[in-house]
XYZ file of C-alpha atoms in Angstrom:
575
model
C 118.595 -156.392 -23.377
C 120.904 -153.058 -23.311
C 121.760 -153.271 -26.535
C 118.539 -153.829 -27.940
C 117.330 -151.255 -26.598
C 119.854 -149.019 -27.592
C 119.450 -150.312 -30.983
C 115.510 -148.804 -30.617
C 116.942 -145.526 -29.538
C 119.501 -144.829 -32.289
C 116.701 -146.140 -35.338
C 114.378 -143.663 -32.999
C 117.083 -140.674 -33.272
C 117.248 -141.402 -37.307
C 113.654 -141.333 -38.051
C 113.078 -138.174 -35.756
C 116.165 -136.966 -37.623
C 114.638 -137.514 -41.046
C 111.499 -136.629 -40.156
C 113.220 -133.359 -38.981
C 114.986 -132.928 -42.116
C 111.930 -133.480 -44.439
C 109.897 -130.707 -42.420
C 113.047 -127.834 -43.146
C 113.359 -129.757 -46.767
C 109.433 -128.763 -47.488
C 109.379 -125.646 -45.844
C 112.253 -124.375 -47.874
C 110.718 -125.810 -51.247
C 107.069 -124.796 -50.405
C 107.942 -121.407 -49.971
C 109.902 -121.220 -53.145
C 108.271 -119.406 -55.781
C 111.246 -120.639 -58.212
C 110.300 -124.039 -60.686
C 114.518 -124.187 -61.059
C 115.550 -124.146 -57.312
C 112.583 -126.590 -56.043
C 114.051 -128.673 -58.713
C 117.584 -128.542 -58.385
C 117.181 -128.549 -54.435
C 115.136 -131.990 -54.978
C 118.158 -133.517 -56.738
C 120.924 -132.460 -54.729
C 118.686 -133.668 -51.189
C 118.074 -137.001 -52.744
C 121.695 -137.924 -54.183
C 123.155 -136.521 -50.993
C 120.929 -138.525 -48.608
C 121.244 -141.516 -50.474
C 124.873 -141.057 -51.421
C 123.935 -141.380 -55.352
C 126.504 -140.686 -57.847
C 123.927 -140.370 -60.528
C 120.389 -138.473 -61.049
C 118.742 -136.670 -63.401
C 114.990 -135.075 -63.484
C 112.511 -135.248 -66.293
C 109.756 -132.565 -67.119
C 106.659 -133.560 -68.672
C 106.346 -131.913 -71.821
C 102.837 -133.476 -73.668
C 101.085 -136.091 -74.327
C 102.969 -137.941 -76.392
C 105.368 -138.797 -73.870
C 108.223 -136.405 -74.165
C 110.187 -135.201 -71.586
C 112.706 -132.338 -71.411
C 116.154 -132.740 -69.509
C 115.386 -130.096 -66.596
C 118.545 -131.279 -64.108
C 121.195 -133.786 -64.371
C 123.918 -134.615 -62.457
C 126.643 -137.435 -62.645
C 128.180 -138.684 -65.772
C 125.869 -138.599 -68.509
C 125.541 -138.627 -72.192
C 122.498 -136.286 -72.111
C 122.431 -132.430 -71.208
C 120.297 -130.432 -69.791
C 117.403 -128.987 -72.083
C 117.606 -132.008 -74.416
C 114.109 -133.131 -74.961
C 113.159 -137.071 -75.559
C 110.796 -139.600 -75.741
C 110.074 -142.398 -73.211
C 107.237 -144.386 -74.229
C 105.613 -144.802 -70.549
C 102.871 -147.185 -70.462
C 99.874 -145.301 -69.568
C 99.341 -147.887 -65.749
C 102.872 -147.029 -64.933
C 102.109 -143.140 -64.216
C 99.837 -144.217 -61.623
C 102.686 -145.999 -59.241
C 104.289 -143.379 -56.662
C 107.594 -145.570 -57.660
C 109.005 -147.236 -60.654
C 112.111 -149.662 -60.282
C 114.172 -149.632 -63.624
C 113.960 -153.716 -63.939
C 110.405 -152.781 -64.960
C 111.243 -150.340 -67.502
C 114.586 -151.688 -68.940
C 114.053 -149.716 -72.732
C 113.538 -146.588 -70.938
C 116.271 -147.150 -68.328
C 118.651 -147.903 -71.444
C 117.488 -144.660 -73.284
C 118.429 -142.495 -70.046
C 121.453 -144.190 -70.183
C 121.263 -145.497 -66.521
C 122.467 -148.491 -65.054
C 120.902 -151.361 -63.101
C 119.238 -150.384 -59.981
C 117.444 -147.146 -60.655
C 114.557 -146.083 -59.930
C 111.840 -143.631 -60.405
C 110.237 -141.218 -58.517
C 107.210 -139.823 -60.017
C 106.883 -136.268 -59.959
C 102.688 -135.721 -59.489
C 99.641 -133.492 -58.328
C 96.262 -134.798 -57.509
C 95.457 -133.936 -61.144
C 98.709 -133.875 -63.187
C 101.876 -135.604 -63.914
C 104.749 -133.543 -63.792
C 107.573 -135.842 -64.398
C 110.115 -137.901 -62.896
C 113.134 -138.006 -60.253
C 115.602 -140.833 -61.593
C 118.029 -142.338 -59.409
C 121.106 -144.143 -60.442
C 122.486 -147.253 -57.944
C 123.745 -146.025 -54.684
C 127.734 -145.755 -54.731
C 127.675 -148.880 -52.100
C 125.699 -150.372 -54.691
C 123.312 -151.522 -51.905
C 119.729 -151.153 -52.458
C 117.456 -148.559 -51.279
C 115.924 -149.410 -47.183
C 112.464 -149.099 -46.721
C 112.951 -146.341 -45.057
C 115.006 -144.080 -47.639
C 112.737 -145.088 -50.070
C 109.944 -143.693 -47.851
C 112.149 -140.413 -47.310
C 112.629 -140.179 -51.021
C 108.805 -140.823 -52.202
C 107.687 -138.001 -49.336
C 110.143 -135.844 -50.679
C 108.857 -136.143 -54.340
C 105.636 -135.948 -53.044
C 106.551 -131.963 -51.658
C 108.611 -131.231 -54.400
C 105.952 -131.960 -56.663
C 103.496 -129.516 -54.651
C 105.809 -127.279 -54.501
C 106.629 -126.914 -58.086
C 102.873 -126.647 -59.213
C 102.786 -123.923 -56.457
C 105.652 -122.072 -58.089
C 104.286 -122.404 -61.346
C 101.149 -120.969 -60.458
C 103.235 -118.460 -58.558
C 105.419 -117.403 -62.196
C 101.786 -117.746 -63.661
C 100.635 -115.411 -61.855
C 103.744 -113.143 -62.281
C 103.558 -113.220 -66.087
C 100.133 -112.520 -65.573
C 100.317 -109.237 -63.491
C 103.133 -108.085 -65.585
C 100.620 -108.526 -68.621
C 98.125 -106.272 -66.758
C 100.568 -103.876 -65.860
C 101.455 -103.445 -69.213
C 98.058 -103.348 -70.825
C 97.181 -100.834 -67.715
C 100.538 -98.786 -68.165
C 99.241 -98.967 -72.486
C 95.784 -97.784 -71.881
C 96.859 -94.998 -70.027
C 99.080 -94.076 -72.633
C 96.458 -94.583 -74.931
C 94.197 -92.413 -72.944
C 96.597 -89.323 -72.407
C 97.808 -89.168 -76.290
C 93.951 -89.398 -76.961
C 93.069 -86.409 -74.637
C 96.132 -84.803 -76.912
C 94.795 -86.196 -79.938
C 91.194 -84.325 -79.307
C 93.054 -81.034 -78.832
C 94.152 -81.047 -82.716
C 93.567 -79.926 -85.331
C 96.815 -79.851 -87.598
C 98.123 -82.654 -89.468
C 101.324 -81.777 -89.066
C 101.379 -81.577 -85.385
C 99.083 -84.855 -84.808
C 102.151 -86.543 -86.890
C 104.545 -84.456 -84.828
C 102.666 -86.169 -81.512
C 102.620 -89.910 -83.062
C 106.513 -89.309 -84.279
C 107.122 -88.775 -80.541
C 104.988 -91.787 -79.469
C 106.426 -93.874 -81.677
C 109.842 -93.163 -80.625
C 109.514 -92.698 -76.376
C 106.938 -94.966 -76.013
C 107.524 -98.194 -78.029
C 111.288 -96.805 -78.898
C 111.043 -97.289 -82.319
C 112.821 -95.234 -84.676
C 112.155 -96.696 -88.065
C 108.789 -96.045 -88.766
C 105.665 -94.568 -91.759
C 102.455 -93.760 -91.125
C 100.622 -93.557 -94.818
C 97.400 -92.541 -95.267
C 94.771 -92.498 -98.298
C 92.598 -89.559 -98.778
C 90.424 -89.109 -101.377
C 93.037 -92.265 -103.843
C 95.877 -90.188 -102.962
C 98.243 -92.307 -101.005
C 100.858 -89.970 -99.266
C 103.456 -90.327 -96.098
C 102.061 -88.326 -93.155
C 104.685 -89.343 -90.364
C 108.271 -91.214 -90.678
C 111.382 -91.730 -88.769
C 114.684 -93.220 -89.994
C 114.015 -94.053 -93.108
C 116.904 -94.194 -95.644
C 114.561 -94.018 -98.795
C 110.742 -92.669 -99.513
C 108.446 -95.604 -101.357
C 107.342 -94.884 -105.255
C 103.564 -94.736 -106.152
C 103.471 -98.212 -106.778
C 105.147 -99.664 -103.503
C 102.268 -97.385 -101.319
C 99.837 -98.925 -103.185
C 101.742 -102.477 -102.675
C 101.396 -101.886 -98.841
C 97.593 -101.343 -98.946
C 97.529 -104.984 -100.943
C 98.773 -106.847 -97.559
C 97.478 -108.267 -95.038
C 96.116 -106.472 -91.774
C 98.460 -107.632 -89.759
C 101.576 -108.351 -92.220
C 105.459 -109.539 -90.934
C 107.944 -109.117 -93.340
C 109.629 -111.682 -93.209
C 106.695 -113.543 -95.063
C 107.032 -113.044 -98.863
C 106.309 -109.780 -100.395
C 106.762 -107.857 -103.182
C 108.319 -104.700 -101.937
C 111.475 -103.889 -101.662
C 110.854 -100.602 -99.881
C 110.297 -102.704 -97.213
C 113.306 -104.801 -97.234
C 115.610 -101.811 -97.717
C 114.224 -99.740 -94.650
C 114.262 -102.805 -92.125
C 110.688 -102.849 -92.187
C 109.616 -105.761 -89.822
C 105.656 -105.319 -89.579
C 102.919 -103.517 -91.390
C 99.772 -103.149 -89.644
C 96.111 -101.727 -91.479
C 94.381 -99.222 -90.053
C 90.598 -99.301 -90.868
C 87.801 -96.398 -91.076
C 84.200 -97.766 -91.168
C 85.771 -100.808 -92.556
C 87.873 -99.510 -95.428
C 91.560 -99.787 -95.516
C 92.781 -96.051 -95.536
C 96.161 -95.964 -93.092
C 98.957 -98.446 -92.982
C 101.799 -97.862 -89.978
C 104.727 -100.169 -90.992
C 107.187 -100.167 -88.265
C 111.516 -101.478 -87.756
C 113.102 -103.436 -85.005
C 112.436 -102.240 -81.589
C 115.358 -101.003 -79.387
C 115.587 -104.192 -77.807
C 115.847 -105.947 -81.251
C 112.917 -108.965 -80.350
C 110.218 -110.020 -82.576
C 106.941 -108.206 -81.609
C 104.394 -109.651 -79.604
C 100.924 -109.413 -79.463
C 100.097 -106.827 -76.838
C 103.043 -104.572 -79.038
C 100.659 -105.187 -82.165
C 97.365 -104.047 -80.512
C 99.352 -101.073 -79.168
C 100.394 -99.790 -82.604
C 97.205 -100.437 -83.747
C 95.435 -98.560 -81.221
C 97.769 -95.844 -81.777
C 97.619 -95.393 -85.159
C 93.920 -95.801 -85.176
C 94.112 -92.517 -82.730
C 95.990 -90.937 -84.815
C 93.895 -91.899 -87.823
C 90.514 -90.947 -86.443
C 92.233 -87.238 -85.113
C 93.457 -86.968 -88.605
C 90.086 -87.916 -90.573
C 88.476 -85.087 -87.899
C 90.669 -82.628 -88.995
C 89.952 -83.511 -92.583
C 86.439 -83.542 -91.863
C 86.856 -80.413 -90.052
C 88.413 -78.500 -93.156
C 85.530 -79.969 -95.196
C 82.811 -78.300 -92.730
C 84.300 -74.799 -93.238
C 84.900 -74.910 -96.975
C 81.517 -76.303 -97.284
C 80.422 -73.399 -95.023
C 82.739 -70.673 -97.017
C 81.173 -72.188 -100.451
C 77.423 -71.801 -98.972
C 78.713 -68.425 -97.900
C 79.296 -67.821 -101.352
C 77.022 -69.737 -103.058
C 74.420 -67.495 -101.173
C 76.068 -64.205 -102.259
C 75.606 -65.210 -106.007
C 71.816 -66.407 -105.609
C 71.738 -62.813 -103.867
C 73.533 -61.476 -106.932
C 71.920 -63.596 -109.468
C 68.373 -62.489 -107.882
C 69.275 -58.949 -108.214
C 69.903 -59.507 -112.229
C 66.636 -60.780 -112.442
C 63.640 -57.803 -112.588
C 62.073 -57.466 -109.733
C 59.160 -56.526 -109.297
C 58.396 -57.590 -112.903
C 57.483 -54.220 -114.784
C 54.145 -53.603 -115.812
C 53.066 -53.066 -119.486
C 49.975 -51.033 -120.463
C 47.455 -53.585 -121.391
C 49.063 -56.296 -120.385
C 49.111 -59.113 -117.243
C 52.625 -59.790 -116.720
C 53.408 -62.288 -114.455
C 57.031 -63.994 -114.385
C 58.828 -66.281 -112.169
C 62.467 -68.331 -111.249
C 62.608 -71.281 -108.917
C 66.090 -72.317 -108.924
C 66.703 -76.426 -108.232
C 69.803 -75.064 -106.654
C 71.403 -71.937 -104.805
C 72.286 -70.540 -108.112
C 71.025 -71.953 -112.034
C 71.110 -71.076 -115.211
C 67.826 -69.954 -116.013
C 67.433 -66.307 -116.714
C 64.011 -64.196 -118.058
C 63.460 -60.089 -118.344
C 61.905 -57.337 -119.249
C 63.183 -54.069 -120.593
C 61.763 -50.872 -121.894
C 63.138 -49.526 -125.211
C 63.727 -46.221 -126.642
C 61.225 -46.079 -128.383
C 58.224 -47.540 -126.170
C 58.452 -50.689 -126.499
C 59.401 -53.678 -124.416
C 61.435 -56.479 -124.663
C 60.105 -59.875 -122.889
C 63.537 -62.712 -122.840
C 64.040 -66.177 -121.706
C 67.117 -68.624 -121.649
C 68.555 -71.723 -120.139
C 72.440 -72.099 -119.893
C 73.881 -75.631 -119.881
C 74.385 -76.915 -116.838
C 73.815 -75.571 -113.004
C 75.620 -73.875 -110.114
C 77.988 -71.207 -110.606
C 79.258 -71.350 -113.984
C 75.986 -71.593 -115.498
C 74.947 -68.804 -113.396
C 78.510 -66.443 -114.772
C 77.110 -67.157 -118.374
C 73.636 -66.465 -117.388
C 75.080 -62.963 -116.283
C 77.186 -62.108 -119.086
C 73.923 -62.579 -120.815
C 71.705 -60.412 -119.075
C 74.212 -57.611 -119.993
C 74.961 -57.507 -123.757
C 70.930 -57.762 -123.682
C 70.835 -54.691 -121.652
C 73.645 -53.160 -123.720
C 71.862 -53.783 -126.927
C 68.348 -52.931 -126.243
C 68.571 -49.188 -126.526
C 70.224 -49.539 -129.988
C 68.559 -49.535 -133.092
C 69.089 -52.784 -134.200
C 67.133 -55.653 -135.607
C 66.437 -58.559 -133.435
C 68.059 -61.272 -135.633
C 70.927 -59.143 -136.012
C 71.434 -58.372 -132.395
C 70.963 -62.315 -131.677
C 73.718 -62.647 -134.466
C 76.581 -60.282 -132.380
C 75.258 -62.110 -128.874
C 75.973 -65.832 -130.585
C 79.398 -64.815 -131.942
C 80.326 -63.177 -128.751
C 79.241 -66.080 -126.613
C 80.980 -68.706 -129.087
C 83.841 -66.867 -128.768
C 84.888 -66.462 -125.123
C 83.174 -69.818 -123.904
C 83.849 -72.975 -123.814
C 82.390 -75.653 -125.959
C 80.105 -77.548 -124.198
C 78.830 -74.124 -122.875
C 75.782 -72.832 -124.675
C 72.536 -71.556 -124.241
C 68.557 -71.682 -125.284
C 67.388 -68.110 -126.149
C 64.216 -66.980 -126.515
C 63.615 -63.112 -127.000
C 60.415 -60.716 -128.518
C 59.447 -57.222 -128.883
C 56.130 -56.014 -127.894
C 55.373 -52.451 -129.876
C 55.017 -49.549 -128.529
C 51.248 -49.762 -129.519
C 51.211 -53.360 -128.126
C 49.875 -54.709 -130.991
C 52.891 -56.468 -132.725
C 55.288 -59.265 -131.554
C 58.686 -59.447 -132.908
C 60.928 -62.556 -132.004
C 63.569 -64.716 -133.213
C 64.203 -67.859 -131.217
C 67.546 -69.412 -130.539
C 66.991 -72.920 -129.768
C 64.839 -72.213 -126.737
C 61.614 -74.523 -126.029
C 58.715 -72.897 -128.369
C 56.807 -70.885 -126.584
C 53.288 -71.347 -126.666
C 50.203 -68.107 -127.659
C 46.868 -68.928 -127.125
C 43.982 -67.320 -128.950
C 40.707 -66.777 -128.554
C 38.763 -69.458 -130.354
C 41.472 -71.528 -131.467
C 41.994 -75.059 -130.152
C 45.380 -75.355 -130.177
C 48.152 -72.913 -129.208
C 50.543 -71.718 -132.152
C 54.456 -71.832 -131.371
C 56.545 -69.482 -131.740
C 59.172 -71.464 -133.869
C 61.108 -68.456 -135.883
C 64.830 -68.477 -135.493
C 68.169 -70.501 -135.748
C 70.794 -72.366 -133.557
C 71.066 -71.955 -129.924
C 73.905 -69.612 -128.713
C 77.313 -70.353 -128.682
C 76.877 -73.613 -130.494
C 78.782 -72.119 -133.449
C 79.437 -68.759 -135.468
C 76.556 -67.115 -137.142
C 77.347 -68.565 -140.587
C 73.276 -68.005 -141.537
C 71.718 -65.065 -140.218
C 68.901 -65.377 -137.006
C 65.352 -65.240 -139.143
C 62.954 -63.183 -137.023
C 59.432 -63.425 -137.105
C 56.101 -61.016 -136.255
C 52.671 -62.126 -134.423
C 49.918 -59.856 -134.323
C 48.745 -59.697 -130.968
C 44.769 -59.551 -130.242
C 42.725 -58.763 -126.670
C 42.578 -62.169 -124.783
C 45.559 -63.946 -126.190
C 48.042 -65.845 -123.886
C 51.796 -66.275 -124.547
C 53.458 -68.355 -122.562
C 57.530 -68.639 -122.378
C 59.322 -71.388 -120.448
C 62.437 -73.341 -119.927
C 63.154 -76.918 -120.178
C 62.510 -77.559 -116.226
C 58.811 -77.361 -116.557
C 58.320 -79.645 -119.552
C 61.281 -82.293 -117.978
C 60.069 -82.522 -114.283
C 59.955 -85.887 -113.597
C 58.197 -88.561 -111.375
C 58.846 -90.135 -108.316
C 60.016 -93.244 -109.894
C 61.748 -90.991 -112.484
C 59.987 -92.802 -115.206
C 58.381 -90.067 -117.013
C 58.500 -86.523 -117.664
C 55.405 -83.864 -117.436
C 56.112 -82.470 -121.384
C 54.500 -80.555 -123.163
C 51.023 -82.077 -123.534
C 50.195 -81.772 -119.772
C 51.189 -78.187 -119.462
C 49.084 -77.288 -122.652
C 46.068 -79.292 -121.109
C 46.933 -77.440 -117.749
C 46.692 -73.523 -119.518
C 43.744 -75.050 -121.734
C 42.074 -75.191 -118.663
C 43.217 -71.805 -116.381
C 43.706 -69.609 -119.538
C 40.479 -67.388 -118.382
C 42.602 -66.449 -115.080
C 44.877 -64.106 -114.056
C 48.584 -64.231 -115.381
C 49.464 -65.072 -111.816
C 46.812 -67.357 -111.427
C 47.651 -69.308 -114.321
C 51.732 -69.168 -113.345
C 50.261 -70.325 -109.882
C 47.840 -73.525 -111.656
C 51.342 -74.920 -113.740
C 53.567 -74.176 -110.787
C 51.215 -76.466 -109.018
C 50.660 -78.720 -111.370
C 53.987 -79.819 -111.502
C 54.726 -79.985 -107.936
C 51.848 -82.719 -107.842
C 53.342 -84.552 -110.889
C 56.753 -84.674 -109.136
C 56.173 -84.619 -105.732
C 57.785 -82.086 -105.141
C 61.180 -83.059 -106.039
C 62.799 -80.375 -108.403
C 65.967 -81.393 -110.472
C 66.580 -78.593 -112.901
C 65.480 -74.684 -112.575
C 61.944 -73.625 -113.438
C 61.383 -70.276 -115.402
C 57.778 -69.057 -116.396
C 56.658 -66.058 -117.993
C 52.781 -65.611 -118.465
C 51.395 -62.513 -120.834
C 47.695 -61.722 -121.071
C 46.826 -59.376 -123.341
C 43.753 -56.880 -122.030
């Protein structure tokens, strides 16, 4: 009777004691945040308890049944981190337990003898693996009771490593934050630098820097394509610079390009170039940032990638201001000047237009830009009389408006000489052949009103025919008398000249090629000269003014408004 019931006591010692020693055994793993030391700490418990010479733990690595060689301990021809496949069937991961007798392929693939077992390794919702158990070194088999110890264990263990993993998880994840957090604050405080300027060489100064304390990089090119001219703005450490055609090579690849995929540029290659990244404006390519090694030498990841992106994009957008910038003010120094020749051009034109006994003079320019080519006047002679001109340079803007000057003086240099007007249009076409380009020329129209006002002298060069209404007549007679337009070619022929007689109520009317070619909305016909001639057939008993006024009109209703070349008028009424 003693010695049963000292039997009771000692089995009650041992299961207190094991109980005792699986409560420390869990609270040690539990509060591990380490996969490795819940693992290891599993193995060494179990082969020590059970007195195991052999025992190794598999991690589940897929669905496909592979498992990767996490511990081992005992004689063994695998090694830790070897990976292989044990062809579970799908019933068996549901047991707690699995003796080896079951599984005798697998048990031969581990390499195990008879008498293991399997402990599986399991969450509510996932199967992590297994704890394999060689024969104990008695070669007795496992008691009830150890096997209970063991499976409790596994069952902790297991808990304990999905808490850990979720624990390094979590880790990997804060350190991810920390580092996009520590980035965009980087991000923000070169922006906030960025803003402040202006000059290309000290924005490339700023993303040198960046480059190299920031992401410690010290191989690096920043390219950039403004206006099809592809030019280095930044670089560090590079032994060589790339030719034309290698800069244009780099705009060919992908967004996001490593170099150790194929590629045809051996720029690349012999700087240690290991990614090229685009850099986009409103979609279109116009930066690429190729960058070396880092200082720790490791491939780059993602987050690195969306950095260097971010911060050459910053660096582009700061630079496109700054270009954008320098347009603004040369755009504002050009109006600047652009306004001082209208003001200069205006001031070649007469104004007021001088009056002529007898006469109703009315003349007008409406430029289709700041400054054109369009030119009239009026100047007295010597001897009474006054000269009425028109002309329209090729082309608009400021070198048609030069010519236009250069013009307006040898016609005020030669009207107080006594000289014919053929042979003064003669010395003005030579002159402007001469000391113009080619495809520079000009339509000239010029006439002399006597000093009695009853003759008309002219001689055409090229210009559009100007029209003189009579009294009684139907149609208007153009003035057609002359030669080639100026600066075409030299006076080879002499300028004929020709003389109207001029009679109370006529109307001559001189214009330039912007009334006649004013054009549509739809730009599908021009106003020519039938509708002006029907527009002065029916305003020729008005005013010179008014009538200037009526075609002026006229033509803004025909084109909307829209005005593509100058507009010149000049309107005479004879009293």
């Amino acid at each position: 009777m003693e010695t049963k019931s000292t039997l009771l006591n000692t089995e009650e010692r041992q299961s207190r004691f094991e109980l005792r020693t699986l409560l420390e055994t869990s609270r040690m793993l539990i509060e591990s945040q380490e996969p490795d030391f819940v693992l290891n700490n599993l193995l060494l418990i179990t082969m020590g308890k059970l007195l195991v010479p052999r025992g190794i733990i598999l991690i589940n690595k897929g669905p496909d049944h592979f498992y990767q060689i996490s511990k081992i301990k005992g004689r063994n021809s695998l090694s830790e981190e070897d990976t292989i496949q044990l062809p579970f069937p799908e019933e068996a991961l549901d047991h707690s337990v699995l003796k080896g007798e079951d599984h005798p392929e697998i048990i031969e693939k581990l390499g195990f003898p008879e008498g293991t077992i399997l402990f599986n390794l399991r969450t509510t919702n996932h199967h992590l693996g297994f704890l394999c158990l060689g024969p104990k070194g008695t070669k007795k088999p496992l008691t009830d009771s150890e096997l209970e110890f063991i499976e409790s264990l596994t069952i902790i263990s297991s808990v304990a490593i999905a808490n850990s993993r979720m624990f390094q998880e979590l880790r990997l994840i804060n350190r991810k934050l920390d580092r996009k957090v520590h980035d965009l604050h980087t991000l923000l405080e070169l922006s906030k630098d960025f803003n402040l300027m202006v000059d290309r060489e000290e924005i490339a100064r700023t993303f040198k820097f960046a480059m190299l304390g920031q992401m410690l990089i010290r191989t690096f090119f920043f390219v950039l394509d403004v206006d099809n001219e592809k030019s280095i703005v930044a670089s560090s450490g590079l032994k060589e610079k790339p030719a034309k055609k290698e800069l244009q090579t780099l705009f060919e690849l992908d967004d996001v390009f490593y170099c150790d995929e194929e590629h045809d540029c051996p720029f690349l290659e012999k700087n240690g170039i290991r990614l090229v990244i685009a850099l986009r404006f409103q979609n279109e390519k116009i930066g690429v940032v190729g960058v070396g090694k880092p200082a720790n030498n490791e491939p780059y990841r993602k987050e690195q990638v969306d950095f260097l992106q971010s911060l050459g994009n910053l660096a582009l957008l700061t630079i496109q201001k700054s270009l954008l910038l320098e347009e603004r003010i040369e755009k504002k120094r050009m109006e600047e000047e652009l306004n001082l020749a209208k003001t200069i051009q205006q001031g070649l034109l007469p104004s007021p237009v001088p009056t002529i006994a007898g006469f109703d003079l009315e003349a007008t320019n409406i430029s289709s830009r700041q400054v054109g080519g369009d030119y009239f006047d009026v100047v007295e002679t010597p001897d009474g009389g006054h000269i009425l001109a028109i002309a329209d340079v090729t082309g608009k803007g400021v070198p048609a408006s030069l010519l236009m000057a250069n013009l307006q003086s040898m016609l005020h240099a030669l009207a107080p000489i006594d000289i014919s007007l053929a042979e003064a249009t003669g010395s003005i076409n030579d002159i402007i052949h001469t000391n113009t380009p080619p495809d520079k020329f000009i339509t000239f129209f010029w006439g002399k009103i006597s000093a009695d006002g009853k003759r008309f002298d002219y001689v055409n060069a090229g210009h559009n025919n100007p029209l003189l209404f009579r009294k009684g007549e139907e149609d208007p007679q153009e003035l057609d008398a002359g030669g080639v337009i100026l600066g075409a070619m030299p006076s080879m022929m002499p300028y004929e000249s020709a003389v109207v007689e001029l009679q109370s109520g006529d109307v001559l009317v001189l214009y330039t090629d912007g009334v006649t070619e004013a054009m549509n909305p739809e730009q599908t016909e021009e106003y020519e000269e039938e509708r002006l001639i029907a527009c002065l057939k029916k305003n020729l008993g008005k005013t010179s003014r008014e009538i200037q006024n009526a075609i002026i009109e006229d033509i803004t209703e025909f084109s909307n408004g829209v005005q593509y070349d100058d507009i010149t008028l000049l309107v005479l009424k004879v009293d």
